[in-house]
Coordinates of C-alpha atoms in Angstrom, one line a residue:
M1 CA -58.4 3.9 -46.8
N2 CA -58.9 0.3 -48.2
F3 CA -55.0 -0.2 -48.3
L4 CA -54.7 0.8 -44.7
Q5 CA -57.6 -1.4 -43.6
S6 CA -56.3 -4.7 -45.6
S7 CA -52.7 -4.1 -44.4
P8 CA -52.9 -6.0 -41.2
M9 CA -54.3 -8.9 -42.9
C10 CA -51.7 -8.8 -45.5
F11 CA -49.1 -8.9 -42.8
I12 CA -50.6 -11.7 -41.1
S13 CA -51.2 -13.6 -44.4
T14 CA -47.4 -13.0 -45.4
F15 CA -46.0 -14.1 -41.8
L16 CA -48.0 -17.5 -41.9
S17 CA -46.9 -18.3 -45.3
L18 CA -43.1 -17.3 -44.4
S19 CA -43.5 -19.5 -41.0
A20 CA -45.1 -22.5 -43.1
T21 CA -41.9 -22.2 -45.5
V22 CA -39.4 -22.2 -42.8
S23 CA -40.9 -25.0 -41.1
A24 CA -41.0 -27.2 -44.3
M25 CA -37.3 -26.2 -44.8
F26 CA -36.4 -27.3 -41.3
M27 CA -38.4 -30.5 -41.5
L28 CA -36.6 -31.2 -45.1
L29 CA -32.9 -30.6 -43.1
R30 CA -34.0 -32.8 -40.4
T31 CA -35.0 -35.6 -42.9
I32 CA -31.7 -35.3 -44.6
F33 CA -29.6 -35.2 -41.4
N34 CA -31.3 -38.2 -40.1
D35 CA -31.1 -40.1 -43.4
F36 CA -27.6 -39.3 -44.5
V37 CA -25.4 -38.7 -41.3
P38 CA -24.6 -41.9 -39.4
R39 CA -26.1 -42.0 -35.7
E40 CA -22.6 -41.9 -33.9
A41 CA -22.0 -38.7 -35.7
R42 CA -25.4 -37.3 -34.9
E43 CA -25.1 -38.1 -31.2
Y44 CA -21.5 -36.6 -31.2
I45 CA -23.0 -33.4 -32.7
A46 CA -25.9 -33.3 -30.2
S47 CA -23.8 -33.7 -27.2
L48 CA -21.5 -30.8 -28.4
F49 CA -24.6 -28.5 -28.8
S50 CA -25.8 -29.9 -25.3
D51 CA -22.7 -29.2 -23.6
Y52 CA -22.2 -25.9 -24.7
L53 CA -25.7 -24.4 -24.3
F54 CA -26.8 -26.3 -21.2
S55 CA -23.7 -27.4 -19.1
D56 CA -22.0 -25.3 -16.6
F57 CA -18.6 -23.9 -16.2
T58 CA -16.8 -23.1 -12.9
F59 CA -13.9 -20.5 -12.4
V60 CA -11.9 -21.2 -9.3
I61 CA -10.0 -18.0 -7.8
E62 CA -7.7 -18.9 -4.9
D63 CA -6.8 -16.5 -2.1
R64 CA -3.0 -17.1 -2.7
W65 CA -1.1 -18.1 -5.8
L66 CA 2.5 -19.6 -5.1
A67 CA 2.7 -17.9 -1.8
V68 CA 1.5 -14.4 -3.2
D69 CA -1.7 -12.8 -2.5
N70 CA -4.1 -13.3 -5.5
E71 CA -5.3 -9.7 -6.3
T72 CA -8.4 -11.1 -8.1
F73 CA -9.5 -12.7 -4.9
R74 CA -9.0 -9.6 -3.1
A75 CA -11.2 -7.7 -5.8
V76 CA -13.8 -10.3 -5.6
E77 CA -13.9 -9.8 -1.8
R78 CA -14.6 -6.1 -2.2
Y79 CA -17.0 -6.7 -5.1
L80 CA -19.4 -9.2 -3.8
P81 CA -20.8 -7.5 -0.9
T82 CA -22.3 -4.8 -3.1
R83 CA -24.2 -7.7 -4.9
V84 CA -26.2 -8.8 -1.9
G85 CA -29.8 -9.0 -2.6
P86 CA -33.1 -10.7 -1.7
T87 CA -31.9 -14.2 -3.1
T88 CA -28.7 -14.1 -1.0
Q89 CA -29.3 -17.0 1.4
S90 CA -26.8 -16.0 4.1
L91 CA -24.3 -13.1 5.1
L92 CA -21.2 -12.9 7.2
L93 CA -21.4 -9.6 9.3
G94 CA -18.6 -8.1 11.1
S95 CA -16.4 -4.9 11.4
C96 CA -13.0 -4.4 12.4
D97 CA -13.8 -0.5 13.6
T98 CA -14.7 -0.9 17.0
S99 CA -14.3 2.8 17.4
N100 CA -17.7 3.4 15.8
A101 CA -20.5 1.2 17.3
S102 CA -23.2 3.0 15.4
A103 CA -21.4 2.2 12.0
P104 CA -23.4 -0.4 9.8
P105 CA -21.4 -3.8 10.0
K106 CA -19.6 -4.9 7.2
S107 CA -21.0 -7.7 5.2
G108 CA -19.3 -10.6 3.4
I109 CA -19.9 -14.1 2.0
P110 CA -19.3 -16.9 4.6
V111 CA -17.6 -20.2 3.7
G112 CA -20.2 -22.2 1.9
G113 CA -22.3 -19.2 1.2
K114 CA -23.8 -18.2 -2.2
I115 CA -24.5 -14.9 -4.1
V116 CA -26.0 -14.8 -7.5
D117 CA -25.1 -11.9 -9.6
H118 CA -26.7 -11.0 -13.1
F119 CA -24.5 -9.1 -15.5
E120 CA -25.3 -8.4 -19.3
G121 CA -28.1 -11.1 -19.4
M122 CA -25.8 -13.7 -17.6
R123 CA -26.8 -15.5 -14.4
L124 CA -23.4 -16.0 -12.4
V125 CA -23.2 -17.8 -9.0
W126 CA -20.5 -17.0 -6.5
T127 CA -19.6 -19.6 -3.8
L128 CA -17.0 -19.3 -1.1
R129 CA -15.1 -22.6 -0.1
C130 CA -12.3 -23.4 2.0
K131 CA -9.9 -26.1 2.0
E132 CA -8.1 -27.3 5.4
S133 CA -4.5 -27.5 5.4
K134 CA -2.9 -31.0 6.6
K135 CA 0.1 -29.1 7.7
Y136 CA 0.0 -27.3 11.2
Y137 CA 2.1 -24.4 9.8
C138 CA 0.2 -23.6 6.8
R139 CA -3.1 -21.7 6.9
D140 CA -6.4 -22.8 5.4
K141 CA -6.8 -22.2 1.8
K142 CA -10.1 -20.1 0.7
Y143 CA -11.2 -19.9 -2.8
H144 CA -14.2 -18.3 -4.7
C145 CA -15.9 -20.4 -7.2
L146 CA -17.9 -18.5 -10.2
T147 CA -20.3 -20.9 -11.9
C148 CA -22.0 -20.0 -15.3
K149 CA -23.3 -21.6 -18.4
K150 CA -20.3 -22.9 -20.5
Q151 CA -21.4 -20.7 -23.4
Y152 CA -20.7 -17.5 -21.2
R153 CA -17.1 -18.5 -20.4
E154 CA -15.4 -16.1 -23.0
R155 CA -17.7 -13.3 -22.1
V156 CA -17.1 -13.7 -18.3
M157 CA -13.3 -13.3 -19.0
K158 CA -13.6 -10.3 -21.4
T159 CA -16.4 -8.3 -19.7
Y160 CA -17.4 -9.5 -16.4
F161 CA -14.0 -9.8 -14.6
P162 CA -12.7 -6.4 -15.8
H163 CA -16.2 -5.2 -14.3
V164 CA -15.4 -6.8 -11.1
T165 CA -11.9 -5.3 -11.0
R166 CA -13.0 -1.7 -11.9
T167 CA -15.7 -1.9 -9.2
A168 CA -13.2 -3.1 -6.5
E169 CA -10.9 -0.2 -7.6
S170 CA -13.6 2.2 -7.1
I171 CA -14.5 0.7 -3.6
L172 CA -10.9 1.0 -2.6
H173 CA -10.5 4.6 -3.7
H174 CA -13.6 5.8 -1.7
R175 CA -13.2 3.2 1.2
E176 CA -13.7 4.6 4.7
T177 CA -11.5 2.4 6.8
L178 CA -7.9 2.0 6.3
N179 CA -5.8 -0.6 7.9
I180 CA -2.2 -0.5 9.3
Y181 CA -0.4 -4.1 9.3
T182 CA 2.5 -5.3 11.1
F183 CA 4.2 -8.8 10.5
N184 CA 3.8 -11.3 13.0
K185 CA 7.0 -13.6 12.9
E186 CA 5.5 -16.4 15.0
E187 CA 2.4 -16.8 12.7
A188 CA 4.4 -15.7 9.5
M189 CA 1.5 -13.5 8.4
W190 CA 0.5 -9.8 8.3
E191 CA -1.7 -8.6 11.2
S192 CA -3.9 -5.6 10.9
T193 CA -5.7 -2.9 13.0
V194 CA -7.8 0.0 12.0
F195 CA -5.8 3.2 11.0
K196 CA -7.7 6.1 12.4
H197 CA -4.7 8.9 12.3
P198 CA -6.3 12.3 11.9
S199 CA -3.4 13.7 9.8
T200 CA -4.2 15.3 6.6
F201 CA -2.3 17.8 4.3
T202 CA -4.6 20.3 5.5
T203 CA -3.3 19.7 9.1
L204 CA 0.3 19.4 8.0
A205 CA 2.7 22.2 9.4
M206 CA 4.9 22.4 6.5
D207 CA 5.6 24.7 3.7
P208 CA 2.5 25.1 1.3
A209 CA 4.7 24.9 -1.7
L210 CA 6.2 21.3 -0.7
K211 CA 2.7 20.2 0.3
R212 CA 1.4 21.1 -3.4
S213 CA 4.4 19.3 -4.9
I214 CA 4.0 16.3 -2.8
K215 CA 0.1 16.1 -3.8
D216 CA 0.8 16.7 -7.5
D217 CA 3.4 14.0 -7.4
L218 CA 1.0 11.5 -6.0
D219 CA -1.8 12.4 -8.2
Q220 CA 0.6 11.9 -11.2
F221 CA 1.7 8.5 -9.9
V222 CA -1.9 7.3 -9.4
K223 CA -2.9 8.4 -13.1
R224 CA 0.2 7.1 -15.0
K225 CA -0.6 3.1 -15.2
D226 CA -0.3 3.2 -18.8
F227 CA 3.0 5.1 -18.9
F228 CA 4.7 2.6 -16.4
E229 CA 3.6 -0.3 -18.7
S230 CA 4.9 1.4 -21.8
A231 CA 8.1 2.5 -20.3
G232 CA 8.6 -1.2 -19.0
R233 CA 8.7 -0.1 -15.2
A234 CA 7.0 -1.5 -12.3
W235 CA 4.1 0.9 -11.1
K236 CA 5.8 2.0 -8.1
C237 CA 7.8 5.0 -6.5
G238 CA 9.7 5.7 -3.5
Y239 CA 10.1 8.2 -1.0
L240 CA 12.7 9.4 1.6
L241 CA 11.7 11.5 4.6
Y242 CA 14.8 12.7 6.4
G243 CA 15.3 15.1 9.1
P244 CA 15.6 15.4 12.9
P245 CA 13.4 13.6 15.2
G246 CA 9.8 15.4 15.9
T247 CA 9.5 17.2 12.4
G248 CA 6.4 15.4 11.3
K249 CA 7.7 12.7 9.1
S250 CA 5.1 10.0 10.5
S251 CA 2.4 12.7 10.2
L252 CA 3.3 12.8 6.6
V253 CA 3.2 9.3 6.1
A254 CA -0.4 9.3 7.6
A255 CA -1.4 12.3 5.5
I256 CA -0.4 10.4 2.4
A257 CA -2.4 7.3 3.1
N258 CA -5.5 9.1 4.0
Y259 CA -5.0 11.3 0.9
L260 CA -4.6 8.1 -1.6
R261 CA -6.9 6.0 0.8
Y262 CA -3.8 3.3 0.7
N263 CA -3.3 0.9 3.6
I264 CA 0.3 1.0 5.4
Y265 CA 2.5 -1.8 5.9
D266 CA 4.8 -1.0 8.6
L267 CA 7.9 -3.2 8.5
Q268 CA 10.7 -3.5 11.2
V269 CA 13.5 -4.6 9.1
Q270 CA 15.6 -5.4 11.9
S271 CA 13.2 -8.3 13.2
V272 CA 13.6 -9.9 9.7
R273 CA 15.8 -12.9 9.7
S274 CA 17.2 -13.2 5.9
D275 CA 16.6 -11.9 2.6
A276 CA 14.7 -14.8 1.8
E277 CA 12.2 -14.0 4.7
L278 CA 12.3 -10.4 3.4
R279 CA 11.0 -11.4 0.0
R280 CA 8.1 -13.5 1.7
I281 CA 7.1 -10.8 3.7
L282 CA 6.8 -8.1 0.9
T283 CA 5.3 -10.2 -1.7
A284 CA 2.2 -10.8 0.9
T285 CA 1.5 -6.9 0.7
T286 CA -1.3 -5.9 -1.6
N287 CA -1.7 -3.5 -4.3
R288 CA -2.5 0.3 -3.4
S289 CA -0.6 0.1 -0.4
I290 CA 2.2 2.1 1.4
L291 CA 5.1 0.0 2.6
L292 CA 6.8 1.9 5.5
I293 CA 10.6 1.2 6.8
E294 CA 11.2 3.7 9.4
D295 CA 14.8 4.7 10.6
I296 CA 16.6 2.8 8.0
D297 CA 19.7 4.1 9.1
C298 CA 19.3 1.9 12.2
S299 CA 18.7 -1.3 10.2
G300 CA 22.2 -2.6 10.6
Q301 CA 24.0 -3.5 7.3
V302 CA 21.0 -2.4 5.5
A303 CA 22.2 1.0 5.7
H304 CA 25.9 0.2 5.1
D305 CA 27.8 -0.3 1.9
R306 CA 27.1 -3.5 -0.1
A307 CA 30.7 -4.5 0.5
N308 CA 30.2 -5.5 3.7
D309 CA 27.1 -7.9 2.7
L310 CA 29.2 -10.8 2.4
K311 CA 31.7 -10.0 5.2
P312 CA 32.2 -13.4 7.3
V313 CA 31.6 -13.4 10.9
K314 CA 32.2 -15.9 13.7
S315 CA 28.9 -17.7 14.5
P316 CA 28.5 -19.4 18.0
G317 CA 29.4 -23.0 18.1
K318 CA 31.9 -22.8 14.8
K319 CA 35.4 -23.3 15.1
P320 CA 37.8 -20.3 14.9
N321 CA 38.4 -20.7 11.2
E322 CA 34.9 -21.4 10.2
F323 CA 32.8 -18.6 9.3
S324 CA 29.0 -17.9 8.0
L325 CA 27.2 -15.0 6.7
D326 CA 26.1 -12.4 8.8
P327 CA 22.3 -13.0 9.5
G328 CA 19.7 -10.4 9.0
V329 CA 18.6 -8.4 5.8
T330 CA 21.6 -7.2 3.7
L331 CA 21.5 -4.1 1.4
S332 CA 21.4 -6.1 -1.8
G333 CA 18.6 -8.1 -0.5
L334 CA 16.6 -5.0 0.0
L335 CA 17.6 -3.4 -3.4
N336 CA 16.6 -6.5 -5.2
F337 CA 13.0 -6.1 -4.1
I338 CA 12.4 -2.4 -4.2
D339 CA 14.1 -2.0 -7.9
G340 CA 15.1 -5.6 -9.1
L341 CA 13.1 -8.3 -10.5
W342 CA 10.8 -8.6 -7.4
S343 CA 9.7 -5.1 -7.8
S344 CA 7.5 -6.1 -10.4
C345 CA 5.3 -8.2 -7.9
G346 CA 2.4 -5.7 -7.5
D347 CA 1.1 -2.3 -8.7
Q348 CA 0.5 1.0 -7.2
R349 CA 3.0 0.3 -4.4
I350 CA 4.6 3.4 -2.4
I351 CA 7.7 2.5 -0.5
I352 CA 8.6 5.3 2.3
F353 CA 11.8 5.3 4.1
T354 CA 12.3 7.7 7.1
T355 CA 15.6 8.5 8.7
N356 CA 17.1 11.0 11.0
Y357 CA 20.6 10.9 9.4
K358 CA 20.6 10.7 5.5
E359 CA 24.4 10.8 5.3
K360 CA 24.4 7.3 7.0
L361 CA 22.6 5.8 4.1
D362 CA 24.3 4.0 1.3
P363 CA 24.4 6.1 -2.1
A364 CA 22.9 2.9 -3.9
L365 CA 19.6 3.3 -1.6
L366 CA 19.4 7.1 -2.6
R367 CA 19.4 7.0 -6.3
P368 CA 16.3 7.6 -8.6
G369 CA 14.3 4.6 -8.9
R370 CA 14.7 3.7 -5.4
M371 CA 14.0 6.7 -3.7
D372 CA 12.8 9.2 -6.2
F373 CA 11.5 12.2 -3.9
H374 CA 13.8 13.1 -1.1
I375 CA 11.7 15.3 1.4
Y376 CA 13.6 17.2 4.1
M377 CA 11.3 17.5 7.2
G378 CA 13.0 20.4 8.9
Y379 CA 12.4 22.6 12.2
C380 CA 9.5 24.8 12.4
T381 CA 9.1 27.9 10.0
A382 CA 6.7 30.8 10.0
A383 CA 4.3 29.2 7.8
G384 CA 4.3 25.8 10.1
L385 CA 3.8 28.1 13.1
R386 CA 0.9 29.6 11.6
K387 CA -0.6 26.4 10.7
L388 CA -0.1 25.1 13.9
A389 CA -1.6 28.1 15.9
S390 CA -4.7 27.8 13.4
T391 CA -5.0 23.8 14.0
Y392 CA -4.6 23.9 17.7
L393 CA -5.8 27.5 18.9
G394 CA -8.1 28.4 15.9
V395 CA -6.1 31.6 15.6
E396 CA -5.0 32.9 12.2
D397 CA -3.7 36.2 13.1
H398 CA -2.1 37.3 16.4
V399 CA 0.2 40.1 17.6
L400 CA 2.4 37.4 19.4
L401 CA 2.7 35.4 16.3
G402 CA 5.3 38.0 14.9
Q403 CA 7.0 38.0 18.0
I404 CA 7.3 34.0 17.9
E405 CA 8.3 34.0 14.3
D406 CA 11.2 36.3 15.2
L407 CA 12.3 33.8 17.8
I408 CA 12.0 30.7 15.6
Q409 CA 14.3 32.2 13.1
R410 CA 17.3 31.8 15.5
I411 CA 16.0 29.2 17.7
L412 CA 15.9 25.4 16.1
V413 CA 12.6 24.1 17.5
T414 CA 10.5 21.3 15.9
P415 CA 7.0 21.4 14.9
A416 CA 6.2 18.4 17.6
E417 CA 7.9 20.8 20.3
V418 CA 5.7 23.8 19.1
A419 CA 2.6 21.6 19.2
E420 CA 3.2 20.3 22.7
Q421 CA 3.3 23.8 23.9
L422 CA 0.2 25.0 22.3
M423 CA -2.1 22.0 23.5
K424 CA -1.2 23.1 27.3
Y425 CA -3.7 25.8 27.3
S426 CA -7.0 26.3 25.3
N427 CA -7.0 30.0 25.9
P428 CA -4.9 31.6 22.6
E429 CA -3.3 34.3 24.6
V430 CA -2.1 32.2 27.3
S431 CA -1.0 29.4 25.0
L432 CA 1.2 31.9 22.8
E433 CA 2.8 33.5 25.7
N434 CA 3.6 30.0 27.3
L435 CA 5.1 29.3 23.8
I436 CA 7.2 32.5 24.1
E437 CA 8.5 31.6 27.5
F438 CA 9.4 28.1 26.3
L439 CA 11.5 29.5 23.3
N440 CA 13.1 32.0 25.7
L441 CA 14.2 29.2 28.1
K442 CA 15.3 27.0 25.2
E443 CA 17.5 30.0 23.9
K444 CA 18.9 30.3 27.4
E445 CA 19.9 26.8 27.6
I446 CA 21.5 26.8 24.0
K447 CA 23.6 29.8 25.1
E448 CA 24.6 28.1 28.5
N449 CA 25.3 24.9 26.6
L450 CA 27.5 26.8 24.0
A451 CA 29.4 28.6 26.9
E452 CA 30.0 25.4 28.7
E453 CA 31.3 23.8 25.3
K454 CA 33.6 26.7 24.7
K455 CA 34.8 26.7 28.4
K456 CA 35.5 23.0 28.0
E457 CA 37.3 23.5 24.8
E458 CA 39.4 26.3 26.4
A459 CA 40.2 24.0 29.2
E460 CA 41.2 21.4 26.8
K461 CA 43.4 23.5 24.8
T462 CA 45.0 24.8 28.2
E463 CA 45.6 21.4 29.3
K464 CA 46.9 20.2 26.1
E465 CA 49.4 23.3 25.8
E466 CA 50.6 22.5 29.4
K467 CA 51.3 18.9 28.5
E468 CA 53.1 20.0 25.5
D469 CA 55.2 22.6 27.6
Q470 CA 55.9 19.7 30.0
E471 CA 57.2 17.4 27.4
L472 CA 59.3 20.1 25.9
N473 CA 60.8 21.1 29.2
G474 CA 61.3 17.2 29.8
K475 CA 63.3 16.9 26.7
Q476 CA 65.3 20.0 27.4
A477 CA 66.2 18.6 30.8
D478 CA 67.1 15.4 29.1
K479 CA 69.6 17.2 26.9
G480 CA 70.9 19.2 29.7

């Protein structure tokens, strides 16, 4: 009992004694330091400690780096709105989604605005600045400035920036609004609008096994960052969607974008003037995006053999014996971007080509590594029919569906044609009967066209035989 009562007093006495000892030791060290270290050296050492402990350090993050979008800048743009708090002095409000007026506006930091963030005991100040371009054809340069104590510089690089990147990736994965971009040649920049296509894998009228295969491939692609790095390959993949018009190629692209929450960059290759311009355009796309090139078979010499890439053609204003290279994008230029050194400019890129005629494409485009997954988008099947009936009419089973299935087995009809007929009437019975009538009429037209073609072939054959007989008779007459 006496020990317990005396313990606090003993602790206080010991603490005071220890404090006095430490104070005396520091006084002794300070005396030795002042007596034996020259004044210039003392001032230099003091300035080093002062600069390290009390001065600031600023990171500058530009929006573009050597004409390529800076992904760190994009990550900061997505991260900072999550750090808005009571100390934030100004906000930039706006929304590109004009279809939903009740949605809360998007917030961001305006030019000159400031946001204070706290992370692991560090106080971090973000400021957005803008530098006006002196050249009329160049856009203004924006950059974020991050200011912290100089002593935190290494910690910021090792822990804070990875935290910003992870948060931005999570935001992208769960983002509500997607954008579709098209390239403006006059302004030399991508222009975007909100992408609101409702297509999903649930609504697609295609074979269930094929849908599962596509989703599994997409899931595997997203999760294999370490694999691509260890294998020394760019983190990208290519898809070729081919088949007749109206078989759902565009709907599948929209479903992939909605599934992964990726933005779409829709590129019209025919409008690109040269391979150099193509590189500038494609390097301006962001990570976690889909590059869509539709109707690649219609893109001039891109679809042709590489031997034609350097084929000389006469140019206006040239003398007859002068030649210049054919303008536009060449197959070699496109291949260099999707599978050459330029393919490493970005991560998580999905390149999708569509075509109605796969046989027109150069084999160099079709090999793995360029178009890894070839997906045939064919005519409507029984499974596709039932999915369309469920989507448009809310009908899972109906006595007329069996009759329609028998018809589409012998009549080639696209999902778009079936959907168009199902949309005409809201009553399932009337709508299915209308579809049967449409298919019967289509079958009748097919038979009539076949009969006409057969009749035409017979007429041509008869005409050819008569002509041969006339030539033979003429030769015999000449001999006589």
